[in-house]
Amino acid sequence: MPGNATVTSQRAPIGVALLGATGSVGSSALRVLSRHPHRFVPVALTAHSNLAALQQQVSQFKPSFVGLVAPSAADVPADWGAGPGCLVEAATRDDVAVVINAVVGAAGLQATLAALRAGKRVALANKETLVMAGDIVTETARRHGGELVPVDSEHSAILQCLAGRDPSDVRRLIITASGGPFRTWESERIAQATVGDALRHPTWQMGAKITIDSATLANKALEVIEAHHLFGIPYDRIDVVVHPQSIVHSFVEFVDGSVLAQMGVPSMELPILYALTWPERVPDTGVPTFDPVRLGSLTFEPVRHSDFPMLQLGISAGRQGGAAPAVFNAANEVAVAHFLDERLPFAGIVDCVSAAVEAHGTMPGDSLDALLAADAAARAYVHARVGS
Ligand code: NAD
Ligand code: MG
């Protein structure tokens, strides 16, 4: 075993494309990469529209490719990629072996597929990709030899607990949920929650969309669907438990009744590094030392399903399959955007998503085009319902 790390460190650094570099996961990923310059080099960086933030990263990391998806006016340097196509361009470059997909939302799908088709490793934070088109994404990986490695902390935990074991050894996955900012709130108060309330996540610092998803528990529904596709475990063997401290990142129960958990302080840097080095581990001192005494009690409680209906709604869409998960995801993205714009109350998110799944969940979902059509129909439906 000791030989492995030495061999890895003597190889030329691995080229990494980082999609969504300016986001929460993106900036954590750059911190991880900058601690391991002999192993990894960011050769391609993309962002949506934050030119100043991207420019700052470019001057620090000097990537060979830079892409801005939605530049305003003519403010993009001449040698940068521009427009949505720059994600695929970054993800399929010859000098890229690993693509960290840290884009938020369905916009990350084409780049994930293109990278897998090109046989790359995709370190996937962009869970919406798997929810929308899980069968197609996993089949693309299988067919072309691409690797799909989760960045999401719960799925990284499961991957670490599985440690190469066969799915037939698994009885159950137990995914932990922080419970979000409204874990202890009465349902009437939750319905009135403001954007500020919903953005105040108790344990994780994240982008706005996933923070709202954590408040509704839509995020946990997306994660159950993500786990189903990543690990090939049926829905009736995936449970969710609320764990407010976010220290146990998930459990795997094996057929003999033994349960493994993966723990760590809540920092995305750990699962990001593991997605890059899996199945190896490399020395890293970036996250604070684990001190069980200081952490104190770890507690677990059931989900209050009646107060957080998004979880069951999303899992039902996952079970239904076809276009239903794509519709759930797309409707949720649009509803969350309207909530963030203060055009929809907090309780309106689940109303919109539930009505969209009802209206469009049975659309065909047997091809990428069909899924994209269902995604578009769900978006149009929610926009119309909110009146935009
Ligand atoms: P964020 O909003 O902080 O960052 C999103 C990034 O994607 C930004 O760089 C932005 O420029 C880019 N982007 C946004 N829209 C885009 C588009 N249409 N096309 C191309 N690029 C676009 O989000 P985040 O919190 O970093 O989350 C990113 C992804 O990782 C999400 O799928 C989220 O669910 C997942 N995730 C995040 C965390 C976390 O701790 N933040 C944890 C687990 C999973
Ligand atoms: Mg997660």
mmCIF file with all atom_site columns, N, CA and C in Angstrom, residues 51-74:
data_model
loop_
_atom_site.group_PDB
_atom_site.id
_atom_site.type_symbol
_atom_site.label_atom_id
_atom_site.label_alt_id
_atom_site.label_comp_id
_atom_site.label_asym_id
_atom_site.label_entity_id
_atom_site.label_seq_id
_atom_site.pdbx_PDB_ins_code
_atom_site.Cartn_x
_atom_site.Cartn_y
_atom_site.Cartn_z
_atom_site.occupancy
_atom_site.B_iso_or_equiv
_atom_site.pdbx_formal_charge
_atom_site.auth_seq_id
_atom_site.auth_comp_id
_atom_site.auth_asym_id
_atom_site.auth_atom_id
_atom_site.pdbx_PDB_model_num
ATOM 1  N N  . LEU A 1 51 ? -18.121 37.612 -14.239 1.00 0.00 ? 51 LEU A N  1
ATOM 2  C CA . LEU A 1 51 ? -16.842 37.851 -14.914 1.00 0.00 ? 51 LEU A CA 1
ATOM 3  C C  . LEU A 1 51 ? -15.725 38.188 -13.922 1.00 0.00 ? 51 LEU A C  1
ATOM 4  N N  . ALA A 1 52 ? -16.036 39.054 -12.963 1.00 0.00 ? 52 ALA A N  1
ATOM 5  C CA . ALA A 1 52 ? -14.987 39.511 -12.041 1.00 0.00 ? 52 ALA A CA 1
ATOM 6  C C  . ALA A 1 52 ? -14.437 38.342 -11.220 1.00 0.00 ? 52 ALA A C  1
ATOM 7  N N  . ALA A 1 53 ? -15.352 37.491 -10.714 1.00 0.00 ? 53 ALA A N  1
ATOM 8  C CA . ALA A 1 53 ? -14.902 36.356 -9.896  1.00 0.00 ? 53 ALA A CA 1
ATOM 9  C C  . ALA A 1 53 ? -14.076 35.384 -10.740 1.00 0.00 ? 53 ALA A C  1
ATOM 10 N N  . LEU A 1 54 ? -14.526 35.159 -11.967 1.00 0.00 ? 54 LEU A N  1
ATOM 11 C CA . LEU A 1 54 ? -13.806 34.219 -12.837 1.00 0.00 ? 54 LEU A CA 1
ATOM 12 C C  . LEU A 1 54 ? -12.426 34.786 -13.200 1.00 0.00 ? 54 LEU A C  1
ATOM 13 N N  . GLN A 1 55 ? -12.393 36.077 -13.494 1.00 0.00 ? 55 GLN A N  1
ATOM 14 C CA . GLN A 1 55 ? -11.119 36.706 -13.844 1.00 0.00 ? 55 GLN A CA 1
ATOM 15 C C  . GLN A 1 55 ? -10.100 36.568 -12.718 1.00 0.00 ? 55 GLN A C  1
ATOM 16 N N  . GLN A 1 56 ? -10.587 36.708 -11.508 1.00 0.00 ? 56 GLN A N  1
ATOM 17 C CA . GLN A 1 56 ? -9.701  36.587 -10.345 1.00 0.00 ? 56 GLN A CA 1
ATOM 18 C C  . GLN A 1 56 ? -9.136  35.165 -10.247 1.00 0.00 ? 56 GLN A C  1
ATOM 19 N N  . GLN A 1 57 ? -9.997  34.173 -10.494 1.00 0.00 ? 57 GLN A N  1
ATOM 20 C CA . GLN A 1 57 ? -9.550  32.771 -10.459 1.00 0.00 ? 57 GLN A CA 1
ATOM 21 C C  . GLN A 1 57 ? -8.569  32.492 -11.593 1.00 0.00 ? 57 GLN A C  1
ATOM 22 N N  . VAL A 1 58 ? -8.839  33.087 -12.754 1.00 0.00 ? 58 VAL A N  1
ATOM 23 C CA . VAL A 1 58 ? -7.966  32.870 -13.912 1.00 0.00 ? 58 VAL A CA 1
ATOM 24 C C  . VAL A 1 58 ? -6.578  33.427 -13.629 1.00 0.00 ? 58 VAL A C  1
ATOM 25 N N  . SER A 1 59 ? -6.525  34.599 -12.996 1.00 0.00 ? 59 SER A N  1
ATOM 26 C CA . SER A 1 59 ? -5.199  35.175 -12.736 1.00 0.00 ? 59 SER A CA 1
ATOM 27 C C  . SER A 1 59 ? -4.448  34.344 -11.706 1.00 0.00 ? 59 SER A C  1
ATOM 28 N N  . GLN A 1 60 ? -5.161  33.668 -10.819 1.00 0.00 ? 60 GLN A N  1
ATOM 29 C CA . GLN A 1 60 ? -4.477  32.824 -9.830  1.00 0.00 ? 60 GLN A CA 1
ATOM 30 C C  . GLN A 1 60 ? -4.056  31.476 -10.411 1.00 0.00 ? 60 GLN A C  1
ATOM 31 N N  . PHE A 1 61 ? -4.939  30.838 -11.198 1.00 0.00 ? 61 PHE A N  1
ATOM 32 C CA . PHE A 1 61 ? -4.682  29.448 -11.609 1.00 0.00 ? 61 PHE A CA 1
ATOM 33 C C  . PHE A 1 61 ? -4.187  29.309 -13.044 1.00 0.00 ? 61 PHE A C  1
ATOM 34 N N  . LYS A 1 62 ? -4.300  30.355 -13.833 1.00 0.00 ? 62 LYS A N  1
ATOM 35 C CA . LYS A 1 62 ? -3.803  30.365 -15.215 1.00 0.00 ? 62 LYS A CA 1
ATOM 36 C C  . LYS A 1 62 ? -4.195  29.127 -16.018 1.00 0.00 ? 62 LYS A C  1
ATOM 37 N N  . PRO A 1 63 ? -5.497  28.835 -16.116 1.00 0.00 ? 63 PRO A N  1
ATOM 38 C CA . PRO A 1 63 ? -5.947  27.673 -16.889 1.00 0.00 ? 63 PRO A CA 1
ATOM 39 C C  . PRO A 1 63 ? -5.728  27.900 -18.388 1.00 0.00 ? 63 PRO A C  1
ATOM 40 N N  . SER A 1 64 ? -5.682  26.805 -19.163 1.00 0.00 ? 64 SER A N  1
ATOM 41 C CA . SER A 1 64 ? -5.529  26.975 -20.616 1.00 0.00 ? 64 SER A CA 1
ATOM 42 C C  . SER A 1 64 ? -6.857  27.310 -21.282 1.00 0.00 ? 64 SER A C  1
ATOM 43 N N  . PHE A 1 65 ? -7.966  26.974 -20.616 1.00 0.00 ? 65 PHE A N  1
ATOM 44 C CA . PHE A 1 65 ? -9.275  27.284 -21.202 1.00 0.00 ? 65 PHE A CA 1
ATOM 45 C C  . PHE A 1 65 ? -10.161 27.954 -20.165 1.00 0.00 ? 65 PHE A C  1
ATOM 46 N N  . VAL A 1 66 ? -10.862 29.011 -20.593 1.00 0.00 ? 66 VAL A N  1
ATOM 47 C CA . VAL A 1 66 ? -11.804 29.694 -19.715 1.00 0.00 ? 66 VAL A CA 1
ATOM 48 C C  . VAL A 1 66 ? -13.103 29.892 -20.480 1.00 0.00 ? 66 VAL A C  1
ATOM 49 N N  . GLY A 1 67 ? -14.219 29.645 -19.830 1.00 0.00 ? 67 GLY A N  1
ATOM 50 C CA . GLY A 1 67 ? -15.504 29.825 -20.515 1.00 0.00 ? 67 GLY A CA 1
ATOM 51 C C  . GLY A 1 67 ? -16.505 30.547 -19.637 1.00 0.00 ? 67 GLY A C  1
ATOM 52 N N  . LEU A 1 68 ? -17.211 31.506 -20.240 1.00 0.00 ? 68 LEU A N  1
ATOM 53 C CA . LEU A 1 68 ? -18.284 32.216 -19.546 1.00 0.00 ? 68 LEU A CA 1
ATOM 54 C C  . LEU A 1 68 ? -19.575 31.945 -20.323 1.00 0.00 ? 68 LEU A C  1
ATOM 55 N N  . VAL A 1 69 ? -20.561 31.373 -19.627 1.00 0.00 ? 69 VAL A N  1
ATOM 56 C CA . VAL A 1 69 ? -21.779 30.905 -20.297 1.00 0.00 ? 69 VAL A CA 1
ATOM 57 C C  . VAL A 1 69 ? -22.650 32.070 -20.768 1.00 0.00 ? 69 VAL A C  1
ATOM 58 N N  . ALA A 1 70 ? -22.819 33.076 -19.926 1.00 0.00 ? 70 ALA A N  1
ATOM 59 C CA . ALA A 1 70 ? -23.721 34.180 -20.271 1.00 0.00 ? 70 ALA A CA 1
ATOM 60 C C  . ALA A 1 70 ? -23.039 35.518 -20.044 1.00 0.00 ? 70 ALA A C  1
ATOM 61 N N  . PRO A 1 71 ? -22.087 35.843 -20.921 1.00 0.00 ? 71 PRO A N  1
ATOM 62 C CA . PRO A 1 71 ? -21.386 37.115 -20.737 1.00 0.00 ? 71 PRO A CA 1
ATOM 63 C C  . PRO A 1 71 ? -22.326 38.284 -21.037 1.00 0.00 ? 71 PRO A C  1
ATOM 64 N N  . SER A 1 72 ? -22.155 39.364 -20.289 1.00 0.00 ? 72 SER A N  1
ATOM 65 C CA . SER A 1 72 ? -22.964 40.547 -20.602 1.00 0.00 ? 72 SER A CA 1
ATOM 66 C C  . SER A 1 72 ? -22.179 41.407 -21.594 1.00 0.00 ? 72 SER A C  1
ATOM 67 N N  . ALA A 1 73 ? -22.862 41.822 -22.649 1.00 0.00 ? 73 ALA A N  1
ATOM 68 C CA . ALA A 1 73 ? -22.283 42.651 -23.717 1.00 0.00 ? 73 ALA A CA 1
ATOM 69 C C  . ALA A 1 73 ? -20.977 42.033 -24.242 1.00 0.00 ? 73 ALA A C  1
ATOM 70 N N  . ALA A 1 74 ? -20.002 42.850 -24.490 1.00 0.00 ? 74 ALA A N  1
ATOM 71 C CA . ALA A 1 74 ? -18.775 42.360 -25.122 1.00 0.00 ? 74 ALA A CA 1
ATOM 72 C C  . ALA A 1 74 ? -17.625 42.356 -24.121 1.00 0.00 ? 74 ALA A C  1
#
